[in-house]
Structure formats: C-alpha cells, structure tokens
Amino acid sequence: MVVNREGPTHRQRQALATKQQIAEAARALFAERGYVATTITAIAETADIPVPTIYSAFGNKAAILKDILKRVVATLNVSRQHEQARDDPDPARGLRRLAGLQREQFEAMYDVMTVTTEAVRVDPEIAEELRRIMASRERGFRRHIEAIAPHLAPGTTVDDALDVYITLVLPEIYHSLVLERGWSPDRYEAWLADNFVHQLLG
C-alpha cells in the first residue's frame, strides 16, 4: 500500500529552516553593515551555516535579499488588505485603512527598504526586482483610486490622485517624520490618513 504524505518532508522542512536561518542572519547584517559591506562569509558566520550551503540554498546575495523581501511582504498580506480598503463603501474610511497599512509596512520592513535602495545601485538583479515590485505597487494604488474616482475632489483626475498618493507614501517622508523628527507611528498614520482624505477627496 502506498501512503501519500501531506505537507513537506523532513528534508524539505530542514531546507526551509536553513533558508530562514540564513535570511534572518542576512537581514540583521544588512541593517547593521549595509548590503555592499555584507559578505556571504559574514552571513555564514552569523548564521553558523557553511558557505557552500548558503550558495546551494540561494546562489548569491541578491537571491537572499529577494527572499527576505518576500518573507516580510507575506507577513503583511498586502493584497488582501488593499482589497478590503478598496471595497469599503466609505471612500474616506478606505483611505484611512490604507494609511494604516502603509504604517504597518514601514514598521515591518523599513530596514529592508533601505537595504534594497542601496542594493539597486550595485546589483542589476535587485534593480529589476524593485522595478517589478514598484510597478505592482503602483497598479494596486491605481485600482484603489479608480474605484473611488467618482468621489475625487473636483478637477482631480485619477492620474493626479495617483501622483499625490505615491508622493505621500515615499519612504523619505516616513524617515523624516518618524525617525528624524521623532513622530510616533500613530501620529504619522493620522497625518497620512488626513492628507489622503484632504488631498484626494477634497
């Protein structure tokens, strides 16, 4: 009789655990030293995993960073939260929910965003990945704005609203207000939500 196993095998679970251990070590080093200064050897030492195993699991440093990005985004369930905000019958409340999601994203992955920005300058693989992510992100923003288009402020086109939206959620603004000026995340979220509503709905 053949027994069909459900879920990953023991070896597969070990491989997944190893990749997670590598990703966690790399994320800590990227945040501390930066992308360029972090070597595979340093990641191996921090993770306590042999260098050949890291190359076998990922292939290169860019693949490790892409894996970190995917792991963080998966914890946020961004697509589902965007859908819920877009489907809210109250456009102002939907925009405020988006402000909350943006705050969550910055809190969860600002360090990864910073490292990715650095990596783009030296790694074409990461540059391509970031272009893909940003294009997907912009499509999500546009879908939301198109859904509330009848409620936009007089004279405001979907393209205008999208430009404002993208500008308001720039990481540089979060960095300035929260990390440099000392705003609390709650205050940042309230400021972003108020600007969404005022700038887009009028």
PDB file of C-alpha atoms in Angstrom:
ATOM      1  CA  MET A   1       0.000   0.000   0.000  1.00  0.00           C
ATOM      2  CA  VAL A   2       1.312   3.449  -0.933  1.00  0.00           C
ATOM      3  CA  VAL A   3       0.977   6.118   1.743  1.00  0.00           C
ATOM      4  CA  ASN A   4       0.541   9.632   0.391  1.00  0.00           C
ATOM      5  CA  ARG A   5       2.293  12.165   2.612  1.00  0.00           C
ATOM      6  CA  GLU A   6       0.701  15.549   3.132  1.00  0.00           C
ATOM      7  CA  GLY A   7       2.936  18.589   3.555  1.00  0.00           C
ATOM      8  CA  PRO A   8       6.708  18.879   3.250  1.00  0.00           C
ATOM      9  CA  THR A   9       9.027  16.009   4.053  1.00  0.00           C
ATOM     10  CA  HIS A  10      11.529  16.123   6.902  1.00  0.00           C
ATOM     11  CA  ARG A  11      14.308  17.016   4.487  1.00  0.00           C
ATOM     12  CA  GLN A  12      12.207  19.779   2.950  1.00  0.00           C
ATOM     13  CA  ARG A  13      11.429  21.183   6.398  1.00  0.00           C
ATOM     14  CA  GLN A  14      15.130  21.180   7.200  1.00  0.00           C
ATOM     15  CA  ALA A  15      15.882  23.033   3.968  1.00  0.00           C
ATOM     16  CA  LEU A  16      13.203  25.640   4.710  1.00  0.00           C
ATOM     17  CA  ALA A  17      14.523  26.109   8.237  1.00  0.00           C
ATOM     18  CA  THR A  18      18.045  26.567   6.899  1.00  0.00           C
ATOM     19  CA  LYS A  19      16.893  29.203   4.408  1.00  0.00           C
ATOM     20  CA  GLN A  20      15.030  31.051   7.152  1.00  0.00           C
ATOM     21  CA  GLN A  21      18.113  30.979   9.382  1.00  0.00           C
ATOM     22  CA  ILE A  22      20.223  32.395   6.564  1.00  0.00           C
ATOM     23  CA  ALA A  23      17.651  35.083   5.761  1.00  0.00           C
ATOM     24  CA  GLU A  24      17.412  36.192   9.393  1.00  0.00           C
ATOM     25  CA  ALA A  25      21.192  36.426   9.730  1.00  0.00           C
ATOM     26  CA  ALA A  26      21.497  38.317   6.449  1.00  0.00           C
ATOM     27  CA  ARG A  27      18.758  40.781   7.360  1.00  0.00           C
ATOM     28  CA  ALA A  28      20.480  41.638  10.627  1.00  0.00           C
ATOM     29  CA  LEU A  29      23.822  42.130   8.871  1.00  0.00           C
ATOM     30  CA  PHE A  30      22.316  44.166   6.036  1.00  0.00           C
ATOM     31  CA  ALA A  31      20.741  46.504   8.594  1.00  0.00           C
ATOM     32  CA  GLU A  32      23.978  46.796  10.563  1.00  0.00           C
ATOM     33  CA  ARG A  33      26.584  46.960   7.778  1.00  0.00           C
ATOM     34  CA  GLY A  34      24.675  47.641   4.580  1.00  0.00           C
ATOM     35  CA  TYR A  35      24.222  45.458   1.514  1.00  0.00           C
ATOM     36  CA  VAL A  36      27.582  46.108  -0.118  1.00  0.00           C
ATOM     37  CA  ALA A  37      29.676  45.565   3.016  1.00  0.00           C
ATOM     38  CA  THR A  38      27.927  42.326   3.960  1.00  0.00           C
ATOM     39  CA  THR A  39      29.653  39.262   2.528  1.00  0.00           C
ATOM     40  CA  ILE A  40      28.419  35.719   2.127  1.00  0.00           C
ATOM     41  CA  THR A  41      31.180  34.692   4.518  1.00  0.00           C
ATOM     42  CA  ALA A  42      29.861  37.067   7.173  1.00  0.00           C
ATOM     43  CA  ILE A  43      26.344  35.726   6.689  1.00  0.00           C
ATOM     44  CA  ALA A  44      27.671  32.179   7.044  1.00  0.00           C
ATOM     45  CA  GLU A  45      29.453  33.036  10.286  1.00  0.00           C
ATOM     46  CA  THR A  46      26.422  34.790  11.766  1.00  0.00           C
ATOM     47  CA  ALA A  47      24.014  32.035  10.726  1.00  0.00           C
ATOM     48  CA  ASP A  48      26.504  29.332  11.733  1.00  0.00           C
ATOM     49  CA  ILE A  49      25.981  27.677   8.372  1.00  0.00           C
ATOM     50  CA  PRO A  50      28.763  26.683   5.941  1.00  0.00           C
ATOM     51  CA  VAL A  51      29.365  28.967   2.971  1.00  0.00           C
ATOM     52  CA  PRO A  52      28.736  26.162   0.411  1.00  0.00           C
ATOM     53  CA  THR A  53      25.328  25.540   1.998  1.00  0.00           C
ATOM     54  CA  ILE A  54      24.389  29.186   1.551  1.00  0.00           C
ATOM     55  CA  TYR A  55      25.373  29.099  -2.116  1.00  0.00           C
ATOM     56  CA  SER A  56      23.448  25.864  -2.524  1.00  0.00           C
ATOM     57  CA  ALA A  57      20.334  27.325  -0.872  1.00  0.00           C
ATOM     58  CA  PHE A  58      20.337  30.705  -2.632  1.00  0.00           C
ATOM     59  CA  GLY A  59      23.061  31.048  -5.221  1.00  0.00           C
ATOM     60  CA  ASN A  60      24.031  34.638  -4.460  1.00  0.00           C
ATOM     61  CA  LYS A  61      23.478  37.597  -2.140  1.00  0.00           C
ATOM     62  CA  ALA A  62      20.778  39.138  -4.335  1.00  0.00           C
ATOM     63  CA  ALA A  63      18.684  35.983  -4.011  1.00  0.00           C
ATOM     64  CA  ILE A  64      18.948  36.210  -0.235  1.00  0.00           C
ATOM     65  CA  LEU A  65      17.684  39.807  -0.247  1.00  0.00           C
ATOM     66  CA  LYS A  66      14.813  38.882  -2.568  1.00  0.00           C
ATOM     67  CA  ASP A  67      13.878  36.066  -0.203  1.00  0.00           C
ATOM     68  CA  ILE A  68      13.880  38.497   2.737  1.00  0.00           C
ATOM     69  CA  LEU A  69      11.570  40.820   0.808  1.00  0.00           C
ATOM     70  CA  LYS A  70       9.136  38.003   0.054  1.00  0.00           C
ATOM     71  CA  ARG A  71       9.111  36.831   3.663  1.00  0.00           C
ATOM     72  CA  VAL A  72       8.314  40.280   5.041  1.00  0.00           C
ATOM     73  CA  VAL A  73       5.605  41.030   2.478  1.00  0.00           C
ATOM     74  CA  ALA A  74       3.976  37.647   3.166  1.00  0.00           C
ATOM     75  CA  THR A  75       3.504  38.539   6.836  1.00  0.00           C
ATOM     76  CA  LEU A  76       1.563  41.687   5.899  1.00  0.00           C
ATOM     77  CA  ASN A  77      -0.958  40.135   3.481  1.00  0.00           C
ATOM     78  CA  VAL A  78      -0.833  43.363   1.492  1.00  0.00           C
ATOM     79  CA  SER A  79      -3.092  42.307  -1.388  1.00  0.00           C
ATOM     80  CA  ARG A  80      -5.924  41.290   0.926  1.00  0.00           C
ATOM     81  CA  GLN A  81      -5.672  44.494   2.941  1.00  0.00           C
ATOM     82  CA  HIS A  82      -5.709  46.565  -0.251  1.00  0.00           C
ATOM     83  CA  GLU A  83      -8.854  44.747  -1.377  1.00  0.00           C
ATOM     84  CA  GLN A  84     -10.610  45.390   1.933  1.00  0.00           C
ATOM     85  CA  ALA A  85      -9.712  49.080   1.819  1.00  0.00           C
ATOM     86  CA  ARG A  86     -10.790  49.388  -1.814  1.00  0.00           C
ATOM     87  CA  ASP A  87     -14.113  47.644  -1.172  1.00  0.00           C
ATOM     88  CA  ASP A  88     -15.014  49.859   1.792  1.00  0.00           C
ATOM     89  CA  PRO A  89     -18.216  51.723   0.858  1.00  0.00           C
ATOM     90  CA  ASP A  90     -16.901  54.838   2.604  1.00  0.00           C
ATOM     91  CA  PRO A  91     -14.029  56.193   0.443  1.00  0.00           C
ATOM     92  CA  ALA A  92     -12.575  58.244   3.302  1.00  0.00           C
ATOM     93  CA  ARG A  93     -12.556  55.258   5.622  1.00  0.00           C
ATOM     94  CA  GLY A  94     -10.960  53.142   2.894  1.00  0.00           C
ATOM     95  CA  LEU A  95      -8.152  55.676   2.503  1.00  0.00           C
ATOM     96  CA  ARG A  96      -7.618  55.740   6.257  1.00  0.00           C
ATOM     97  CA  ARG A  97      -7.298  51.965   6.219  1.00  0.00           C
ATOM     98  CA  LEU A  98      -4.629  52.326   3.558  1.00  0.00           C
ATOM     99  CA  ALA A  99      -2.765  54.771   5.785  1.00  0.00           C
ATOM    100  CA  GLY A 100      -2.773  52.112   8.483  1.00  0.00           C
ATOM    101  CA  LEU A 101      -1.445  49.534   6.042  1.00  0.00           C
ATOM    102  CA  GLN A 102       1.328  51.887   4.934  1.00  0.00           C
ATOM    103  CA  ARG A 103       2.321  52.476   8.541  1.00  0.00           C
ATOM    104  CA  GLU A 104       2.429  48.689   9.105  1.00  0.00           C
ATOM    105  CA  GLN A 105       4.634  48.236   6.061  1.00  0.00           C
ATOM    106  CA  PHE A 106       7.142  50.839   7.199  1.00  0.00           C
ATOM    107  CA  GLU A 107       7.258  49.444  10.726  1.00  0.00           C
ATOM    108  CA  ALA A 108       7.741  45.900   9.457  1.00  0.00           C
ATOM    109  CA  MET A 109      10.241  46.471   6.683  1.00  0.00           C
ATOM    110  CA  TYR A 110      11.772  49.947   6.636  1.00  0.00           C
ATOM    111  CA  ASP A 111      15.198  48.391   7.175  1.00  0.00           C
ATOM    112  CA  VAL A 112      14.678  46.121   4.171  1.00  0.00           C
ATOM    113  CA  MET A 113      13.527  49.056   2.028  1.00  0.00           C
ATOM    114  CA  THR A 114      16.707  50.950   2.917  1.00  0.00           C
ATOM    115  CA  VAL A 115      18.931  47.986   2.098  1.00  0.00           C
ATOM    116  CA  THR A 116      17.113  47.429  -1.196  1.00  0.00           C
ATOM    117  CA  THR A 117      17.656  51.064  -2.178  1.00  0.00           C
ATOM    118  CA  GLU A 118      21.375  50.601  -1.574  1.00  0.00           C
ATOM    119  CA  ALA A 119      21.484  47.273  -3.407  1.00  0.00           C
ATOM    120  CA  VAL A 120      19.818  48.723  -6.503  1.00  0.00           C
ATOM    121  CA  ARG A 121      22.900  50.855  -7.142  1.00  0.00           C
ATOM    122  CA  VAL A 122      25.230  47.873  -7.446  1.00  0.00           C
ATOM    123  CA  ASP A 123      23.096  44.852  -8.305  1.00  0.00           C
ATOM    124  CA  PRO A 124      21.072  44.712 -11.567  1.00  0.00           C
ATOM    125  CA  GLU A 125      19.155  41.687 -10.265  1.00  0.00           C
ATOM    126  CA  ILE A 126      17.838  43.699  -7.321  1.00  0.00           C
ATOM    127  CA  ALA A 127      17.163  46.706  -9.548  1.00  0.00           C
ATOM    128  CA  GLU A 128      14.943  44.547 -11.755  1.00  0.00           C
ATOM    129  CA  GLU A 129      13.186  43.069  -8.730  1.00  0.00           C
ATOM    130  CA  LEU A 130      12.498  46.546  -7.333  1.00  0.00           C
ATOM    131  CA  ARG A 131      11.087  47.717 -10.673  1.00  0.00           C
ATOM    132  CA  ARG A 132       8.725  44.747 -10.619  1.00  0.00           C
ATOM    133  CA  ILE A 133       7.657  45.447  -7.037  1.00  0.00           C
ATOM    134  CA  MET A 134       7.111  49.162  -7.632  1.00  0.00           C
ATOM    135  CA  ALA A 135       5.099  48.516 -10.803  1.00  0.00           C
ATOM    136  CA  SER A 136       2.864  46.074  -8.923  1.00  0.00           C
ATOM    137  CA  ARG A 137       2.519  48.552  -6.055  1.00  0.00           C
ATOM    138  CA  GLU A 138       1.509  51.349  -8.407  1.00  0.00           C
ATOM    139  CA  ARG A 139      -1.088  49.131 -10.086  1.00  0.00           C
ATOM    140  CA  GLY A 140      -2.584  48.440  -6.667  1.00  0.00           C
ATOM    141  CA  PHE A 141      -2.729  52.159  -5.871  1.00  0.00           C
ATOM    142  CA  ARG A 142      -4.321  52.916  -9.239  1.00  0.00           C
ATOM    143  CA  ARG A 143      -7.010  50.258  -8.764  1.00  0.00           C
ATOM    144  CA  HIS A 144      -7.973  51.829  -5.468  1.00  0.00           C
ATOM    145  CA  ILE A 145      -8.113  55.351  -6.891  1.00  0.00           C
ATOM    146  CA  GLU A 146     -10.116  54.202  -9.908  1.00  0.00           C
ATOM    147  CA  ALA A 147     -12.593  52.574  -7.518  1.00  0.00           C
ATOM    148  CA  ILE A 148     -13.170  55.888  -5.719  1.00  0.00           C
ATOM    149  CA  ALA A 149     -12.883  58.081  -8.841  1.00  0.00           C
ATOM    150  CA  PRO A 150     -16.465  59.438  -8.521  1.00  0.00           C
ATOM    151  CA  HIS A 151     -15.530  60.783  -5.081  1.00  0.00           C
ATOM    152  CA  LEU A 152     -12.271  62.509  -6.028  1.00  0.00           C
ATOM    153  CA  ALA A 153     -12.034  66.254  -5.446  1.00  0.00           C
ATOM    154  CA  PRO A 154     -13.385  68.380  -8.304  1.00  0.00           C
ATOM    155  CA  GLY A 155     -10.852  68.705 -11.109  1.00  0.00           C
ATOM    156  CA  THR A 156      -8.699  65.854  -9.779  1.00  0.00           C
ATOM    157  CA  THR A 157      -8.021  63.116 -12.305  1.00  0.00           C
ATOM    158  CA  VAL A 158      -7.042  59.555 -11.474  1.00  0.00           C
ATOM    159  CA  ASP A 159      -3.504  60.317 -12.662  1.00  0.00           C
ATOM    160  CA  ASP A 160      -3.346  63.431 -10.462  1.00  0.00           C
ATOM    161  CA  ALA A 161      -4.543  61.469  -7.449  1.00  0.00           C
ATOM    162  CA  LEU A 162      -2.042  58.708  -8.134  1.00  0.00           C
ATOM    163  CA  ASP A 163       0.816  61.227  -8.255  1.00  0.00           C
ATOM    164  CA  VAL A 164      -0.226  62.651  -4.899  1.00  0.00           C
ATOM    165  CA  TYR A 165      -0.689  59.208  -3.387  1.00  0.00           C
ATOM    166  CA  ILE A 166       2.745  57.970  -4.455  1.00  0.00           C
ATOM    167  CA  THR A 167       4.392  61.134  -3.147  1.00  0.00           C
ATOM    168  CA  LEU A 168       2.692  60.939   0.258  1.00  0.00           C
ATOM    169  CA  VAL A 169       3.877  57.367   0.865  1.00  0.00           C
ATOM    170  CA  LEU A 170       7.522  57.979  -0.015  1.00  0.00           C
ATOM    171  CA  PRO A 171       9.838  56.273   2.496  1.00  0.00           C
ATOM    172  CA  GLU A 172      11.761  59.541   2.782  1.00  0.00           C
ATOM    173  CA  ILE A 173       8.728  61.215   4.360  1.00  0.00           C
ATOM    174  CA  TYR A 174       8.337  58.417   6.910  1.00  0.00           C
ATOM    175  CA  HIS A 175      12.058  58.610   7.665  1.00  0.00           C
ATOM    176  CA  SER A 176      11.937  62.370   8.149  1.00  0.00           C
ATOM    177  CA  LEU A 177       8.841  62.460  10.361  1.00  0.00           C
ATOM    178  CA  VAL A 178       9.240  59.296  12.428  1.00  0.00           C
ATOM    179  CA  LEU A 179      12.950  58.505  12.507  1.00  0.00           C
ATOM    180  CA  GLU A 180      14.376  62.031  12.387  1.00  0.00           C
ATOM    181  CA  ARG A 181      11.675  64.300  13.839  1.00  0.00           C
ATOM    182  CA  GLY A 182      10.527  61.813  16.459  1.00  0.00           C
ATOM    183  CA  TRP A 183       6.873  61.445  15.487  1.00  0.00           C
ATOM    184  CA  SER A 184       5.136  58.363  16.845  1.00  0.00           C
ATOM    185  CA  PRO A 185       3.863  55.826  14.273  1.00  0.00           C
ATOM    186  CA  ASP A 186       0.314  56.712  15.399  1.00  0.00           C
ATOM    187  CA  ARG A 187       0.889  60.372  14.611  1.00  0.00           C
ATOM    188  CA  TYR A 188       2.387  59.503  11.226  1.00  0.00           C
ATOM    189  CA  GLU A 189      -0.589  57.299  10.379  1.00  0.00           C
ATOM    190  CA  ALA A 190      -3.068  60.042  11.364  1.00  0.00           C
ATOM    191  CA  TRP A 191      -1.152  62.623   9.312  1.00  0.00           C
ATOM    192  CA  LEU A 192      -1.054  60.334   6.282  1.00  0.00           C
ATOM    193  CA  ALA A 193      -4.739  59.456   6.584  1.00  0.00           C
ATOM    194  CA  ASP A 194      -5.758  63.130   6.887  1.00  0.00           C
ATOM    195  CA  ASN A 195      -3.684  64.015   3.826  1.00  0.00           C
ATOM    196  CA  PHE A 196      -5.119  61.138   1.803  1.00  0.00           C
ATOM    197  CA  VAL A 197      -8.638  62.323   2.539  1.00  0.00           C
ATOM    198  CA  HIS A 198      -7.952  66.063   2.143  1.00  0.00           C
ATOM    199  CA  GLN A 199      -5.776  65.843  -0.962  1.00  0.00           C
ATOM    200  CA  LEU A 200      -7.747  63.184  -2.835  1.00  0.00           C
ATOM    201  CA  LEU A 201     -11.345  63.756  -1.754  1.00  0.00           C
ATOM    202  CA  GLY A 202     -11.191  67.477  -1.061  1.00  0.00           C
TER     203      GLY A 202
END
